[in-house]
Short mmCIF file of C-alpha atoms in Angstrom, two decimals:
data_model
loop_
_atom_site.label_atom_id
_atom_site.label_comp_id
_atom_site.label_asym_id
_atom_site.label_seq_id
_atom_site.Cartn_x
_atom_site.Cartn_y
_atom_site.Cartn_z
CA MET A 85 -43.62 4.70 23.76
CA LEU A 86 -45.52 1.46 23.32
CA SER A 87 -46.89 0.09 20.09
CA GLU A 88 -50.64 0.11 19.45
CA GLU A 89 -50.60 -3.68 19.69
CA VAL A 90 -49.09 -3.63 23.19
CA ARG A 91 -51.49 -0.90 24.31
CA ASP A 92 -54.43 -2.98 23.05
CA GLU A 93 -53.15 -6.02 24.91
CA LEU A 94 -52.76 -4.15 28.19
CA ALA A 95 -56.20 -2.58 27.84
CA ALA A 96 -57.70 -6.01 27.25
CA GLU A 97 -55.97 -7.38 30.35
CA LEU A 98 -57.41 -4.57 32.50
CA ALA A 99 -60.89 -5.08 31.07
CA GLN A 100 -60.71 -8.80 31.72
CA ALA A 101 -59.52 -8.23 35.28
CA GLU A 102 -62.50 -5.98 35.91
CA ARG A 103 -64.93 -8.55 34.49
CA SER A 104 -63.42 -11.61 36.15
CA LYS A 105 -62.50 -9.95 39.47
CA VAL A 106 -59.05 -11.50 39.19
CA PRO A 107 -56.41 -8.82 39.76
CA LEU A 108 -53.30 -8.29 37.67
CA LYS A 109 -49.68 -7.76 38.52
CA PRO A 110 -48.70 -4.11 38.00
CA LEU A 111 -48.59 -3.29 34.29
CA THR A 112 -45.44 -1.29 34.87
CA ASP A 113 -43.64 -4.40 36.14
CA GLY A 114 -44.09 -6.20 32.85
CA VAL A 115 -43.75 -3.14 30.62
CA PRO A 116 -41.23 -0.81 32.30
CA GLY A 117 -41.11 1.45 29.24
CA MET A 118 -44.76 2.54 29.58
CA ASP A 119 -45.15 6.30 29.98
CA VAL A 120 -48.04 8.61 30.83
CA VAL A 121 -49.08 9.01 27.19
CA ASP A 122 -49.29 5.23 26.85
CA ALA A 123 -51.29 5.01 30.07
CA TYR A 124 -53.90 7.53 28.95
CA GLU A 125 -54.20 5.81 25.57
CA ILE A 126 -54.79 2.48 27.33
CA GLN A 127 -57.44 4.12 29.51
CA LEU A 128 -59.16 5.57 26.45
CA ILE A 129 -59.20 2.23 24.63
CA ASN A 130 -61.36 0.77 27.38
CA ILE A 131 -63.52 3.89 27.72
CA ARG A 132 -64.23 3.93 23.99
CA GLN A 133 -65.12 0.24 24.11
CA ARG A 134 -67.57 0.77 26.97
CA VAL A 135 -69.14 3.72 25.18
CA ALA A 136 -69.47 1.59 22.04
CA GLU A 137 -71.31 -0.96 24.19
CA GLY A 138 -73.80 1.66 25.36
CA ALA A 139 -72.28 3.49 28.32
CA ARG A 140 -72.27 7.28 28.43
CA VAL A 141 -69.58 9.59 29.77
CA ILE A 142 -71.20 11.59 32.58
CA GLY A 143 -68.14 13.46 33.77
CA HIS A 144 -64.58 13.11 34.97
CA LYS A 145 -62.69 12.60 38.20
CA VAL A 146 -59.43 14.29 39.00
CA GLY A 147 -56.96 12.33 41.07
CA LEU A 148 -53.64 13.12 42.70
CA SER A 149 -54.78 16.68 43.19
CA SER A 150 -53.25 17.23 46.61
CA GLU A 151 -49.59 18.05 46.99
CA ALA A 152 -49.13 15.13 49.38
CA MET A 153 -50.45 12.62 46.85
CA GLN A 154 -48.35 14.14 44.08
CA ARG A 155 -45.22 13.83 46.19
CA MET A 156 -46.10 10.21 46.94
CA MET A 157 -46.42 9.39 43.21
CA ASN A 158 -43.51 11.68 42.21
CA VAL A 159 -45.61 13.82 39.86
CA ASP A 160 -46.35 17.52 39.65
CA GLU A 161 -49.91 17.53 38.31
CA PRO A 162 -53.19 15.66 38.78
CA ASP A 163 -54.35 12.73 36.66
CA TYR A 164 -57.88 12.11 35.46
CA GLY A 165 -60.36 9.36 34.72
CA HIS A 166 -63.84 9.04 33.27
CA LEU A 167 -67.17 8.76 35.09
CA LEU A 168 -69.66 6.62 33.15
CA ASP A 169 -73.39 6.35 33.73
CA ASP A 170 -73.10 2.63 34.48
CA MET A 171 -70.66 3.43 37.31
CA GLU A 172 -73.25 5.41 39.29
CA VAL A 173 -74.33 4.03 42.65
CA PHE A 174 -77.14 5.40 44.77
CA THR A 175 -77.65 6.51 48.34
CA ASP A 176 -80.72 4.28 48.83
CA ARG A 177 -79.33 1.04 47.37
CA PRO A 178 -76.75 -1.30 48.90
CA VAL A 179 -73.56 -1.65 46.88
CA LYS A 180 -72.26 -5.19 46.42
CA THR A 181 -68.58 -5.24 47.22
CA ALA A 182 -68.42 -8.49 45.25
CA ASN A 183 -68.62 -6.30 42.14
CA TYR A 184 -65.19 -4.87 42.95
CA LEU A 185 -61.71 -6.05 43.84
CA TYR A 186 -60.32 -3.68 46.49
CA PRO A 187 -63.01 -1.03 46.94
CA ARG A 188 -62.38 2.13 48.91
CA VAL A 189 -64.32 5.37 49.22
CA GLU A 190 -63.28 8.99 49.11
CA VAL A 191 -65.29 12.00 50.26
CA GLU A 192 -65.67 14.53 47.47
CA VAL A 193 -67.37 17.74 46.48
CA GLY A 194 -68.87 17.33 43.02
CA PHE A 195 -68.98 20.19 40.54
CA ILE A 196 -72.15 20.09 38.41
CA LEU A 197 -71.65 22.21 35.33
CA ALA A 198 -74.32 24.47 33.84
CA ASP A 199 -72.32 25.91 30.94
CA ASP A 200 -69.58 24.88 28.58
CA LEU A 201 -66.00 25.25 29.73
CA PRO A 202 -63.34 26.14 27.20
CA GLY A 203 -60.66 23.51 26.86
CA GLU A 204 -57.91 26.03 26.26
CA GLY A 205 -57.21 29.04 28.43
CA CYS A 206 -59.74 28.00 31.05
CA THR A 207 -59.32 29.82 34.35
CA GLU A 208 -60.49 29.09 37.87
CA ASP A 209 -63.03 31.90 37.50
CA ASP A 210 -64.34 30.19 34.36
CA VAL A 211 -64.85 26.98 36.34
CA LEU A 212 -66.80 28.69 39.13
CA ALA A 213 -68.87 30.75 36.69
CA ALA A 214 -69.87 27.62 34.78
CA THR A 215 -70.65 25.56 37.88
CA ALA A 216 -74.38 25.32 38.59
CA ALA A 217 -73.89 23.72 41.98
CA PHE A 218 -71.64 21.89 44.35
CA ALA A 219 -72.95 18.54 45.54
CA PRO A 220 -71.80 16.18 48.30
CA SER A 221 -70.33 13.09 46.76
CA ILE A 222 -68.51 9.88 47.47
CA GLU A 223 -66.25 8.33 44.89
CA LEU A 224 -65.84 4.58 44.97
CA ILE A 225 -62.30 3.80 43.90
CA ASP A 226 -60.91 0.41 43.04
CA THR A 227 -57.88 -1.07 41.36
CA ARG A 228 -57.53 -3.99 39.04
CA ILE A 229 -53.92 -4.27 40.21
CA THR A 230 -53.10 -6.71 43.02
CA ASP A 231 -53.16 -5.17 46.51
CA TRP A 232 -53.11 -1.58 45.27
CA LYS A 233 -49.42 -1.95 44.33
CA ILE A 234 -49.68 0.76 41.72
CA LYS A 235 -47.44 3.32 40.13
CA LEU A 236 -48.65 6.41 38.29
CA CYS A 237 -49.01 4.72 34.91
CA ASP A 238 -50.83 1.76 36.43
CA THR A 239 -53.55 3.93 37.93
CA ILE A 240 -53.92 6.16 34.86
CA ALA A 241 -54.32 3.15 32.56
CA ASP A 242 -56.87 1.77 35.03
CA ASN A 243 -59.20 4.78 34.61
CA ALA A 244 -57.45 6.59 37.45
CA SER A 245 -58.66 3.82 39.79
CA SER A 246 -62.23 5.04 39.46
CA ALA A 247 -65.02 2.51 39.85
CA GLY A 248 -68.18 4.26 41.03
CA TRP A 249 -69.69 7.51 42.19
CA VAL A 250 -72.71 8.77 44.09
CA LEU A 251 -74.10 12.28 44.39
CA GLY A 252 -76.10 13.40 47.38
CA LYS A 253 -79.36 15.23 46.77
CA GLU A 254 -78.18 18.55 48.18
CA ARG A 255 -77.16 21.30 45.77
CA VAL A 256 -75.41 24.53 46.78
CA SER A 257 -74.60 27.41 44.48
CA PRO A 258 -70.93 28.47 44.42
CA LYS A 259 -72.23 31.94 45.28
CA ASP A 260 -73.63 30.69 48.58
CA VAL A 261 -70.71 28.85 50.13
CA ASP A 262 -67.02 29.37 50.83
CA ILE A 263 -65.63 26.24 49.24
CA THR A 264 -62.35 26.54 51.10
CA ALA A 265 -64.22 26.15 54.41
CA ILE A 266 -66.23 23.04 53.57
CA GLN A 267 -66.04 20.29 56.17
CA ALA A 268 -67.11 16.67 55.96
CA VAL A 269 -67.88 13.76 58.23
CA LEU A 270 -67.78 10.23 56.86
CA THR A 271 -69.65 7.56 58.80
CA ARG A 272 -69.88 3.81 58.42
CA ASN A 273 -72.77 2.00 60.14
CA GLY A 274 -73.25 5.06 62.32
CA GLU A 275 -69.62 5.28 63.38
CA VAL A 276 -67.56 8.30 62.40
CA VAL A 277 -64.55 6.98 60.50
CA ALA A 278 -63.21 10.24 59.07
CA GLY A 279 -63.88 13.89 58.97
CA ASN A 280 -64.59 17.11 60.79
CA GLN A 281 -61.55 18.70 59.23
CA PRO A 282 -61.58 21.54 56.70
CA GLY A 283 -59.17 21.38 53.84
CA TYR A 284 -60.81 21.70 50.44
CA GLN A 285 -57.96 22.84 48.25
CA LEU A 286 -59.37 24.66 45.25
CA GLY A 287 -61.18 21.99 43.32
CA ASN A 288 -61.74 24.61 40.63
CA THR A 289 -57.98 24.48 40.05
CA ALA A 290 -58.19 20.73 39.68
CA ALA A 291 -61.11 21.12 37.27
CA ARG A 292 -59.14 23.61 35.20
CA LEU A 293 -56.15 21.30 35.04
CA LEU A 294 -58.46 18.49 33.98
CA LEU A 295 -59.49 20.49 30.94
CA GLU A 296 -55.87 21.02 29.98
CA ARG A 297 -55.31 17.25 30.01
CA ILE A 298 -58.29 16.29 27.84
CA GLU A 299 -57.14 16.96 24.30
CA GLY A 300 -59.59 18.92 22.19
CA SER A 301 -62.33 18.69 24.81
CA LYS A 302 -64.84 21.19 26.10
CA LYS A 303 -66.65 20.14 29.23
CA LYS A 304 -70.38 20.12 28.60
CA PRO A 305 -73.30 21.36 30.73
CA GLN A 306 -74.61 18.98 33.39
CA GLN A 307 -71.41 16.97 33.40
CA ILE A 308 -69.87 16.22 36.77
CA ILE A 309 -66.34 16.79 37.96
CA LEU A 310 -65.07 15.12 41.12
CA PRO A 311 -61.89 16.99 41.99
CA THR A 312 -60.67 14.58 44.71
CA GLN A 313 -59.66 17.56 46.79
CA LEU A 314 -61.70 17.40 49.97
CA ARG A 315 -59.17 15.98 52.39
CA VAL A 316 -60.43 14.65 55.68
CA ARG A 317 -58.58 12.44 58.11
CA ASP A 318 -58.23 8.97 56.56
CA SER A 319 -60.58 10.08 53.79
CA VAL A 320 -59.79 6.95 51.81
CA ILE A 321 -61.63 4.19 53.64
CA SER A 322 -61.51 0.51 52.74
CA VAL A 323 -64.99 -0.95 52.49
CA ASN A 324 -64.09 -4.60 52.05
CA SER A 325 -62.03 -6.64 54.47
CA LYS A 326 -62.64 -9.87 52.59
CA ALA A 327 -60.81 -11.31 49.62
CA PRO A 328 -61.40 -9.66 46.21
CA GLY A 329 -64.78 -10.60 44.84
CA ALA A 330 -66.19 -11.82 48.16
CA ASP A 331 -69.98 -11.54 48.13
CA THR A 332 -70.74 -8.86 50.73
CA ASP A 333 -73.21 -5.99 50.72
CA ASN A 334 -72.04 -2.62 51.95
#
């Protein structure tokens, strides 16, 4: 367990890396004793600071929600990060890759909540009952760690590598679609780069697990959950082949 002083220092280093677009060495290399509790506390230090500066928490993303990703990171549960209003990007506006270090995109299905979810004892049925609609989404992920050389605690501390999000305009009621049969096609400049494979693995489970991880929290209506569960071939696509911070629109 790290001291508050060390947590503050690591949070400040991550915040500075995001502002300056100069990546860091893995936090876990310099502080091998950091654990998951430390990592979430570091994440929250920066989230609280951004909220104090005027940002609003719009929702949460759940990462590492597939068994394959959990095996890769040697964990047995998902992690989570925060979605802020100033992280939103839009379908009709180019996104400057110069604003990020190592941007990638992931195809998602967003859960838009209509009702409160209980933080304790929440079930998958509770999640579906409280969901107003599913929405097509793309999460823009990024890391402030050099070359994506991250371990579990690095990505958690770094807001679960979340950097941006966009929701499509379409809305579908959970009553009108079999979520386990959803398919996706991801294109770049008209070229199909991933998709046409089913494989949505119970994002409501991921949403429920998210609630268990957020201490004392009840998810509020109209908040968004990106479960990071829609798995298509090569669903994580790099969008920047230049050096970190290179000025390119995408």
